[in-house]
Coordinates of C-alpha atoms in Angstrom, one line a residue:
X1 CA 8.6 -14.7 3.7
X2 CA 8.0 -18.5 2.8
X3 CA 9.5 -21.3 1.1
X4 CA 8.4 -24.1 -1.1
X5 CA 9.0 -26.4 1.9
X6 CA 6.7 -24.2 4.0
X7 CA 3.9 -26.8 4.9
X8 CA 0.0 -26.5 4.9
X9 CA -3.2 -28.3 6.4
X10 CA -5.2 -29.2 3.7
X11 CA -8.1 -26.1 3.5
X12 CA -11.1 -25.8 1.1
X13 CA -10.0 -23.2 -1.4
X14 CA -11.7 -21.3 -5.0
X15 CA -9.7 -19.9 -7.3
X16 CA -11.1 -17.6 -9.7
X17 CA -9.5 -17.4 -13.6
X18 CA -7.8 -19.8 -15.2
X19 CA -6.2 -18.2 -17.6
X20 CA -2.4 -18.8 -18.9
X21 CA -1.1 -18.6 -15.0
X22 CA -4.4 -19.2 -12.9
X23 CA -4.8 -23.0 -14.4
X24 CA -1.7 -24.1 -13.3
X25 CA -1.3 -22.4 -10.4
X26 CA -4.9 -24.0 -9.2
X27 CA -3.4 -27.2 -10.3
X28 CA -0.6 -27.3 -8.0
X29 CA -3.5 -26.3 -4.7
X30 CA -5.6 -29.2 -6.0
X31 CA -2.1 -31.3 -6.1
X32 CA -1.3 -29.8 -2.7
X33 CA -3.9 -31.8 -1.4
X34 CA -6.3 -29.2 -1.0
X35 CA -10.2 -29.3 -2.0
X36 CA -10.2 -26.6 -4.5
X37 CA -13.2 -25.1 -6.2
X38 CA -12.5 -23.7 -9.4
X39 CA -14.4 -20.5 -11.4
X40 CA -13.9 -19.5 -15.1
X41 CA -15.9 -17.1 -17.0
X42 CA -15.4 -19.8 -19.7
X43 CA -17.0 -22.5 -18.1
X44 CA -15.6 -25.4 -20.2
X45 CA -12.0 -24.5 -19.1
X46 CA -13.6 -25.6 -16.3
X47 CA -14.7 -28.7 -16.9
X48 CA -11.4 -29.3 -18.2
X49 CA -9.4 -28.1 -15.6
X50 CA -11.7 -30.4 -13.1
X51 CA -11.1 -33.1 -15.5
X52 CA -7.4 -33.3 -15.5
X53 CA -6.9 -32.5 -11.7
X54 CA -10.2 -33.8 -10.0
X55 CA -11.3 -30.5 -8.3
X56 CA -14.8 -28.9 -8.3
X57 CA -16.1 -25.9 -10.6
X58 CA -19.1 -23.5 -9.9
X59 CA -21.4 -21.6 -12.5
X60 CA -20.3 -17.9 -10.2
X61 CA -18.0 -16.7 -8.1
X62 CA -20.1 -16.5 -5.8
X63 CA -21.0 -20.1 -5.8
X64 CA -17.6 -21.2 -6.1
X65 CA -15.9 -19.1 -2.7
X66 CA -18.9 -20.4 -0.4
X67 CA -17.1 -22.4 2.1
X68 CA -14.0 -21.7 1.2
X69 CA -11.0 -20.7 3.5
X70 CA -8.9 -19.0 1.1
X71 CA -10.4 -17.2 -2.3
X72 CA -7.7 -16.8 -5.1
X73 CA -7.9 -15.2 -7.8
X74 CA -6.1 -14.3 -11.4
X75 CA -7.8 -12.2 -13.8
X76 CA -6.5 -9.4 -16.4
X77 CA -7.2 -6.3 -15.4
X78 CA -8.7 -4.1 -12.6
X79 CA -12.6 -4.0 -14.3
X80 CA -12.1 -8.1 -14.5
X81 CA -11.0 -7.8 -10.4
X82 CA -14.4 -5.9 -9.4
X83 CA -16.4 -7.7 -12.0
X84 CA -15.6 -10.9 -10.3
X85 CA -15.3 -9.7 -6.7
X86 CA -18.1 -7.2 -6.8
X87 CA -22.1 -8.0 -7.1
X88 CA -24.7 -10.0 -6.3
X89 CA -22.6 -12.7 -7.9
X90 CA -19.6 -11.8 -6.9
X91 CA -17.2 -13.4 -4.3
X92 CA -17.9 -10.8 -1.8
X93 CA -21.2 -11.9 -1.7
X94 CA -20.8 -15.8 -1.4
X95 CA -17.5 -15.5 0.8
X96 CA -18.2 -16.7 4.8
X97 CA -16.8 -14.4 7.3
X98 CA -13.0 -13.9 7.8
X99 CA -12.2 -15.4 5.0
X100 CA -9.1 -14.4 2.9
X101 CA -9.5 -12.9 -0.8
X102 CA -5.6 -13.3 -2.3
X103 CA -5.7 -11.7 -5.8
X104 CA -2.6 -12.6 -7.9
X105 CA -3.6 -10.2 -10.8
X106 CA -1.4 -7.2 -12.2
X107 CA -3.9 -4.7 -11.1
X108 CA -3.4 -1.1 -9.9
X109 CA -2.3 -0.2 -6.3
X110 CA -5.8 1.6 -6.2
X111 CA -7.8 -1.1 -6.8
X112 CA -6.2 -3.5 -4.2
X113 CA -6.6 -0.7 -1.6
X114 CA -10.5 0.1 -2.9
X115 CA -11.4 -3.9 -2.5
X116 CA -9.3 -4.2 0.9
X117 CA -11.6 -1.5 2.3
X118 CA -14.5 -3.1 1.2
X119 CA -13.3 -6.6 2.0
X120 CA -12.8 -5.5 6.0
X121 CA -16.2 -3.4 5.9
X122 CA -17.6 -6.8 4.8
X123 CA -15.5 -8.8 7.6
X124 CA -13.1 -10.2 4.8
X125 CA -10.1 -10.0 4.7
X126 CA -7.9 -8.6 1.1
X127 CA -4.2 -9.6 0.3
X128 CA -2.8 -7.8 -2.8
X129 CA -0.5 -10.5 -4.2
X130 CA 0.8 -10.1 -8.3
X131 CA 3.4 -13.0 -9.1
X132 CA 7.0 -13.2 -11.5
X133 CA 7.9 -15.7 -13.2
X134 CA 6.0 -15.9 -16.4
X135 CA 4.1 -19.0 -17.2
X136 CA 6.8 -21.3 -16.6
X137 CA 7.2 -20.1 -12.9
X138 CA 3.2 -20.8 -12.7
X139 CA 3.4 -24.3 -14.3
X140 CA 6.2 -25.1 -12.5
X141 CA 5.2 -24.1 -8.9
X142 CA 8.7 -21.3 -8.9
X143 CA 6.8 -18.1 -8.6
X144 CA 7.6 -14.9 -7.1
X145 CA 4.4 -13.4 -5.1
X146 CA 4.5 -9.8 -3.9
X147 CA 1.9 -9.0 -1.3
X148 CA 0.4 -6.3 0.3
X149 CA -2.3 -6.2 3.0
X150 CA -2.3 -7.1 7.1
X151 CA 0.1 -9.1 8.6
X152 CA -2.0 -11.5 10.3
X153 CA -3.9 -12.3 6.9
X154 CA -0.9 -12.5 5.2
X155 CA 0.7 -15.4 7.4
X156 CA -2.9 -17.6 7.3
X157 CA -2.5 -17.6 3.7
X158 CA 1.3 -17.7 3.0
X159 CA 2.1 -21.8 3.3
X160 CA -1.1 -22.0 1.3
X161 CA 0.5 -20.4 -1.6
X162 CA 3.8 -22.4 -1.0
X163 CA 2.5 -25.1 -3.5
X164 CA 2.7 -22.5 -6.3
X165 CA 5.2 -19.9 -4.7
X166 CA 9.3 -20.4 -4.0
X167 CA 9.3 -17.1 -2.4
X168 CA 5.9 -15.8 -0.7
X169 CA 6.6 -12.4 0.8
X170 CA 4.9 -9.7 2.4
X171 CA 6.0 -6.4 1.3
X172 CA 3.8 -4.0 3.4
X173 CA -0.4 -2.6 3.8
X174 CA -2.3 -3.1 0.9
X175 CA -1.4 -1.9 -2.5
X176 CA 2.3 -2.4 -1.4
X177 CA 2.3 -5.8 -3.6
X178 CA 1.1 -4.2 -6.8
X179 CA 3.7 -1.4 -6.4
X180 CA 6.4 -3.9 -5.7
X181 CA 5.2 -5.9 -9.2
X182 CA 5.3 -2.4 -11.0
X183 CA 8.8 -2.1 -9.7
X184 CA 9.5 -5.3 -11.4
X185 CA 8.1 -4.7 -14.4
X186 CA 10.4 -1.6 -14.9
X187 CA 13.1 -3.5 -13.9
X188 CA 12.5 -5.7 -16.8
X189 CA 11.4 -3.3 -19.1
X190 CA 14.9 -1.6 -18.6
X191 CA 16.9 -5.2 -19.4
X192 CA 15.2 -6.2 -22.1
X193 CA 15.6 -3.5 -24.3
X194 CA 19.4 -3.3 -23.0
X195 CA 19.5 -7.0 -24.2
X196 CA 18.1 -6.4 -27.4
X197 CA 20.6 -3.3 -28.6
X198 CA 23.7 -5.9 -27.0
X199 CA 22.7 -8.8 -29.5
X200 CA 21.3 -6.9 -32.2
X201 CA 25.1 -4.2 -31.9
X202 CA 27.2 -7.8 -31.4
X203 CA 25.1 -9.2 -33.9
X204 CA 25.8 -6.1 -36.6
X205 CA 29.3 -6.4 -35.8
X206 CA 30.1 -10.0 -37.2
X207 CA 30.5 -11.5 -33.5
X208 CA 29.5 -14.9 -32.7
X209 CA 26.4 -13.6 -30.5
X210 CA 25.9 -17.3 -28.5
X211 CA 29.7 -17.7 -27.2
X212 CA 29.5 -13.8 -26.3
X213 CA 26.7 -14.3 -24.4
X214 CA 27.8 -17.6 -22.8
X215 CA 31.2 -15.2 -21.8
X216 CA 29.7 -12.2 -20.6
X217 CA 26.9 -14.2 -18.6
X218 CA 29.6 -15.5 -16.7
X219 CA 30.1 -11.4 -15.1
X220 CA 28.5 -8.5 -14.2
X221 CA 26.1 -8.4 -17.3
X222 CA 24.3 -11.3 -16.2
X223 CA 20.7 -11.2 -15.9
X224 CA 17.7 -14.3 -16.4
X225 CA 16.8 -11.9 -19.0
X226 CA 20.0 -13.2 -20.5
X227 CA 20.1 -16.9 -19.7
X228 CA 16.8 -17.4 -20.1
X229 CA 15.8 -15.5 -22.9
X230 CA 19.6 -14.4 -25.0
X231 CA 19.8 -17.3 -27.3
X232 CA 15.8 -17.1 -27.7
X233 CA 16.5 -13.9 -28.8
X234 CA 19.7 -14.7 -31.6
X235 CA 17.3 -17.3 -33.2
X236 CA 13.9 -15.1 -33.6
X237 CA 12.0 -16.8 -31.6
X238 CA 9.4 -15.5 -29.4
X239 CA 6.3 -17.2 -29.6
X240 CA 6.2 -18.3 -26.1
X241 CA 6.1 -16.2 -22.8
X242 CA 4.8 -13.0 -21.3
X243 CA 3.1 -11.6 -24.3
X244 CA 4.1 -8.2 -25.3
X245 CA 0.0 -6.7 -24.7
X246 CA 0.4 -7.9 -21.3
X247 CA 3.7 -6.1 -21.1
X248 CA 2.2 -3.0 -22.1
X249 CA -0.8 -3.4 -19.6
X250 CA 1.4 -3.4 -16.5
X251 CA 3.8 -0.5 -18.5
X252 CA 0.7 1.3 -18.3
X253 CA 0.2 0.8 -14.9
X254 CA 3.9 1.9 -13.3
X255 CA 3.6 4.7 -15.9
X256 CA 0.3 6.0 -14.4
X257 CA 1.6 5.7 -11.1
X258 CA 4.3 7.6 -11.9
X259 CA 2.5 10.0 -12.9
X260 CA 0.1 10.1 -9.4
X261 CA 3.0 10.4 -7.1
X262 CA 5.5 12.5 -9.2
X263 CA 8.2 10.2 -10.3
X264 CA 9.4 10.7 -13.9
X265 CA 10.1 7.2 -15.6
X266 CA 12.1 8.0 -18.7
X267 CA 13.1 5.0 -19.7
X268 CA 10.5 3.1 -19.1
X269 CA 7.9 5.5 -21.1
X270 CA 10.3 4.8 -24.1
X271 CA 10.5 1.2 -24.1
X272 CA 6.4 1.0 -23.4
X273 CA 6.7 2.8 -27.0
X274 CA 9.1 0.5 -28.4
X275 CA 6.5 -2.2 -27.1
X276 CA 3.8 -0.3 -28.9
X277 CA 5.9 -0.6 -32.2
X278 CA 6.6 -4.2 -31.7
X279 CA 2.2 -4.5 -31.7
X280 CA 2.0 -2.8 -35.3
X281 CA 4.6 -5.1 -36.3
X282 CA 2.3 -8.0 -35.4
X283 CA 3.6 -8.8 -32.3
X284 CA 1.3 -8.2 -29.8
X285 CA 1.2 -12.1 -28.8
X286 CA 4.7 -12.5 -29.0
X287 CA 7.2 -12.8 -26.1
X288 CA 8.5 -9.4 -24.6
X289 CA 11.9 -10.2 -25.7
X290 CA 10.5 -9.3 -29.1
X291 CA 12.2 -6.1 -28.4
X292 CA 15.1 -6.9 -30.6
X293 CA 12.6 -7.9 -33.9
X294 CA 12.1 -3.9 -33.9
X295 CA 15.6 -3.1 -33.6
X296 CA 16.4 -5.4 -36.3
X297 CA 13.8 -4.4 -38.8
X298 CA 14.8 -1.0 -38.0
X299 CA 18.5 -2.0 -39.1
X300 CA 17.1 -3.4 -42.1
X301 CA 18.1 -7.0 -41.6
X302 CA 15.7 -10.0 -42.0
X303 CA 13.9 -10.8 -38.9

């Protein structure tokens, strides 16, 4: 495991996607003092990424890993992974030898194992790494990255992702980081709808919701869910965060899973349902502590 003060040389590096998380978090390499090249399927994000931190783009993927040390990458979902990994344009095709593909998306365990085999048939090397922390965490260079793949790749690339990472840790062979995001996400799933029936039950019963949370934050009910998201929640606010569609991608995910290796997940099935409601209420771009905007129109106050 690394730290923010973990130090690294300065390495040529692509990242691939800048979306929401992938702009910042190829900010803060460029900022590290690294000579990033930078890849979006929407090439005047680009442009204007290069523009406000002085790094390189590249028309392909493949154009924008040659060279490069490290290849990072953070796209939606497993078809975006291959499409940009995969081909004759690909970064498989334009990566040199021993290089290290890092992929920070949410993907499925099976698709970090499928592209770590190819990636060692192709003398690459493939690190499963999904991050927590929301867009905040990415922006502000605080995230949580789980990874999965071998050891020895894992510790070339590990100060490297320091300059967007607090806590960089290697969880096991590849796959192991997706599972340990999916383990997250259930986690979460479970405390935000717990959160949401507190406030919107303390809320029903006349109590003033902000001082109870400011008390009970103080003990055993205290989550970031809570101080991070509780007063958020009283107000009806939620157009900010980890959007509810991407909630219900990674839900998806854990629940199919579950389903391949026999574990029954309950809870989490209902709340990826609850999510699902939260969508036909218009919320699909909303926060996920959106939760309680269900519960409330359910108990027929205003939201």
């Amino acid at each position: 495991m690394t730290s923010p003060s973990s130090q690294a040389s300065s390495l040529r590096v692509a990242f691939l996607g800048l979306g929401v998380m992938g702009y910042p978090m190829a900010g803060h390499l460029q900022r590290a003092g690294h000579q990033v090249t930078v890849y979006n399927r929407t090439a005047a994000k680009a442009q204007q990424w290069a523009k406000e931190y002085g790094g390189a783009t590249a028309a392909t993927p493949a154009d924008a890993v040659r060279d490069a040390d490290i290849v990072a990458a953070c796209v939606g979902n497993d078809d975006d992974l291959r499409s940009i990994v995969l081909g004759e344009h690909g970064a498989f095709a334009g990566m040199k030898a021993d290089a290290v593909f890092v992929d920070h998306t949410t993907a499925s365990a099976d698709v970090a194992r499928e592209l770590y085999a190819v990636a060692r048939e192709k003398g690459l090397h493939f690190v499963d790494a999904p991050v927590s922390g929301g867009e905040a965490g990415a922006k502000n260079g605080v995230l949580t990255i789980m990874c999965g793949g071998d050891a020895p790749a894992f510790d070339r690339v590990a100060a490297t992702l320091g300059a967007y990472g607090r806590a960089v840790t290697r969880i096991g062979e590849a796959g192991a980081g997706q599972l340990a995001k999916m383990v997250n996400q259930i986690c979460i799933a479970g405390l935000v709808q717990g959160l949401s029936e507190a406030v919107n039950f303390g809320e029903r019963a006349g109590l003033d919701m902000p001082l109870v949370l400011d008390v009970i934050n103080k003990g055993a009910a205290a989550s970031w869910q809570m101080d991070n998201r509780g007063q958020t929640m009283i107000d009806g606010k939620f157009d900010f965060g980890f959007a509810v569609d991407w909630m219900r991608k990674d839900l998806g995910l854990c629940l199919a899973e579950g389903q391949r290796n026999g574990v029954s997940l309950p809870v989490t099935a209902l709340v990826d349902q609850f999510y699902g409601d939260v969508q036909a209420l218009g919320g699909s771009r909303w926060d996920t502590s959106s939760l309680i905007h269900r519960l409330r129109v359910l108990s027929g106050k205003k939201a």
